[in-house]
mmCIF file of C-alpha atoms in Angstrom:
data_model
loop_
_atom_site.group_PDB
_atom_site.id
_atom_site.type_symbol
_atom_site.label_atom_id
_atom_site.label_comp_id
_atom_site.label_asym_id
_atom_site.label_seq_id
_atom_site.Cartn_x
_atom_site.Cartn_y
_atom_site.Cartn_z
ATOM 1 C CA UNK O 1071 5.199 -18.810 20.769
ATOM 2 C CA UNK O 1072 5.721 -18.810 17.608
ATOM 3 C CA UNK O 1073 8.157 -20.487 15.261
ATOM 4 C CA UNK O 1074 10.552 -18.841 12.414
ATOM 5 C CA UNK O 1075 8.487 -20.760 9.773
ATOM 6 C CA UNK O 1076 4.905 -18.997 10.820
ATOM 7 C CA UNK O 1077 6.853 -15.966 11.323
ATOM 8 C CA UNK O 1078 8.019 -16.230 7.766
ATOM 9 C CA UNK O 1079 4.918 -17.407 6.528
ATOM 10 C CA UNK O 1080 2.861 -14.345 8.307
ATOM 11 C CA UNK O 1081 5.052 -11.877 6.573
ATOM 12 C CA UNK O 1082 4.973 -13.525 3.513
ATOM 13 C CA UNK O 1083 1.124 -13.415 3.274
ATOM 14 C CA UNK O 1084 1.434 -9.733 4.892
ATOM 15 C CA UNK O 1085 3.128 -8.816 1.832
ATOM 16 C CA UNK O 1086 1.261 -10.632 -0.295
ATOM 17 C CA UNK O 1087 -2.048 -8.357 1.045
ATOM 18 C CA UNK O 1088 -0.549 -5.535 1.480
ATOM 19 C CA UNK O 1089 0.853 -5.423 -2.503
ATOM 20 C CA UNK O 1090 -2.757 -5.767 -3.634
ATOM 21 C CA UNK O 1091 -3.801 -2.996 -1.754
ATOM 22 C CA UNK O 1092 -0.766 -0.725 -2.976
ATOM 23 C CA UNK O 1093 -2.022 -1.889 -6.827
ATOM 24 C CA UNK O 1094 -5.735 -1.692 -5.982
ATOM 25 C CA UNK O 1095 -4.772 1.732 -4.654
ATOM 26 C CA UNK O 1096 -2.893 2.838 -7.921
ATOM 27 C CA UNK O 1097 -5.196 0.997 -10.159
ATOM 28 C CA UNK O 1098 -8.269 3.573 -8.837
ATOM 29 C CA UNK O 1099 -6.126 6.375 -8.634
ATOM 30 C CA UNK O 1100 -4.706 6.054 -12.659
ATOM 31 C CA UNK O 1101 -7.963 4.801 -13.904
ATOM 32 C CA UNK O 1102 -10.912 6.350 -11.995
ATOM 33 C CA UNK O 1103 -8.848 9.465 -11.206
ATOM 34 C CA UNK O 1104 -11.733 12.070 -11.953
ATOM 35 C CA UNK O 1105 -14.339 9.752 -9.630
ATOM 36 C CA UNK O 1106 -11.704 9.307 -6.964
ATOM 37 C CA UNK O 1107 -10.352 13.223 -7.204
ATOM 38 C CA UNK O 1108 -14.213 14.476 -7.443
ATOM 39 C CA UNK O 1109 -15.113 11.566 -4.190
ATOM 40 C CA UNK O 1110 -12.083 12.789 -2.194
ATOM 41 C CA UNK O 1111 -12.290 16.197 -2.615
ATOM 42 C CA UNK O 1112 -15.727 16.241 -1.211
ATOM 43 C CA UNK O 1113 -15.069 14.002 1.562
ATOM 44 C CA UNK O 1114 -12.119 14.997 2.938
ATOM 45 C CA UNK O 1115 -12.683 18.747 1.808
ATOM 46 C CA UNK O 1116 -9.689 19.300 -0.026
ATOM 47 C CA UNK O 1117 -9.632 21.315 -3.188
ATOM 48 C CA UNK O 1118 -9.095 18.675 -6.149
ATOM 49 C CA UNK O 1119 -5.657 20.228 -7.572
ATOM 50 C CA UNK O 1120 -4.249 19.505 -3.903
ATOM 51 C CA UNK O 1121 -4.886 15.666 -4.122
ATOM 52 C CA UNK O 1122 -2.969 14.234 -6.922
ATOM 53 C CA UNK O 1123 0.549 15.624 -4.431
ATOM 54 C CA UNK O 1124 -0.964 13.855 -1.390
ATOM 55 C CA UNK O 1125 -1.747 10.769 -3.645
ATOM 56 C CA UNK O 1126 1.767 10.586 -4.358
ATOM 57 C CA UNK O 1127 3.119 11.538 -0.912
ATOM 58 C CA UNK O 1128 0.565 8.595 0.545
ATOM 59 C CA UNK O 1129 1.718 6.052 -2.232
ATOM 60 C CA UNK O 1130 5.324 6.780 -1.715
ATOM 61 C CA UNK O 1131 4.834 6.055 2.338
ATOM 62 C CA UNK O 1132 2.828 3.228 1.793
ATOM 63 C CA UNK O 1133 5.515 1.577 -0.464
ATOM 64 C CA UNK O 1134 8.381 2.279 2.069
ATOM 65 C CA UNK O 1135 5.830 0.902 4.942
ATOM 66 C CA UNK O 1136 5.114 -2.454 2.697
ATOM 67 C CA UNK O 1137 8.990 -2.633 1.933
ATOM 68 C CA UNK O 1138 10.100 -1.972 5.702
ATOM 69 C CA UNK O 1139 7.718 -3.666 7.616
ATOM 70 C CA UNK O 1140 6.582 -6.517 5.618
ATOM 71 C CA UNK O 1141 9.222 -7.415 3.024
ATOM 72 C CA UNK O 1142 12.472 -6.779 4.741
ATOM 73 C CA UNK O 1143 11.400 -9.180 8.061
ATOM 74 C CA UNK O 1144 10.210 -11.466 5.258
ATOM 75 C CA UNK O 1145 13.569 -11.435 3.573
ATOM 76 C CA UNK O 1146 15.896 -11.920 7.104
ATOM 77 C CA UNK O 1147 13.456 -14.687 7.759
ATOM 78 C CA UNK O 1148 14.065 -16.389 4.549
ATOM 79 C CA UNK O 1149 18.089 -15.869 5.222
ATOM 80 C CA UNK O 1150 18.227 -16.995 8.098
ATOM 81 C CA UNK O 1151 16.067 -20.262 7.892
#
């Protein structure tokens, strides 16, 4: 089983991974945003005006996910060690 420091430690680092995927994320979206619209669109199939709302919708979630499942346990952890 595991102990409160590797739990700590695991969150830490899942935070840690998770942030750089959040800015990699945002960094393609701001700076490539005609590529990644024009790649999307024809993936996915969705027509290119729709995809800058469900950008925003799926980097709002994945911020909430990073701060509820990774950074609050992270946080407790800390507190209570």
């Amino acid at each position: 089983m595991l102990g409160a420091n590797e739990l700590t430690a695991f969150f830490g680092w899942c935070t840690v991974i998770n942030l750089a995927f959040y800015l990699l994320s945002a960094f393609f979206i701001l700076v490539f945003k005609d590529f990644t619209i024009n790649l999307h669109s024809k993936i996915a199939g969705v027509a290119p005006s729709e995809l800058p709302r469900i950008y925003f919708n799926f980097m709002g979630n994945y911020k909430l996910g990073i701060l509820l499942l990774n950074l609050t346990p992270y946080i407790a952890l800390k507190l209570m060690g």
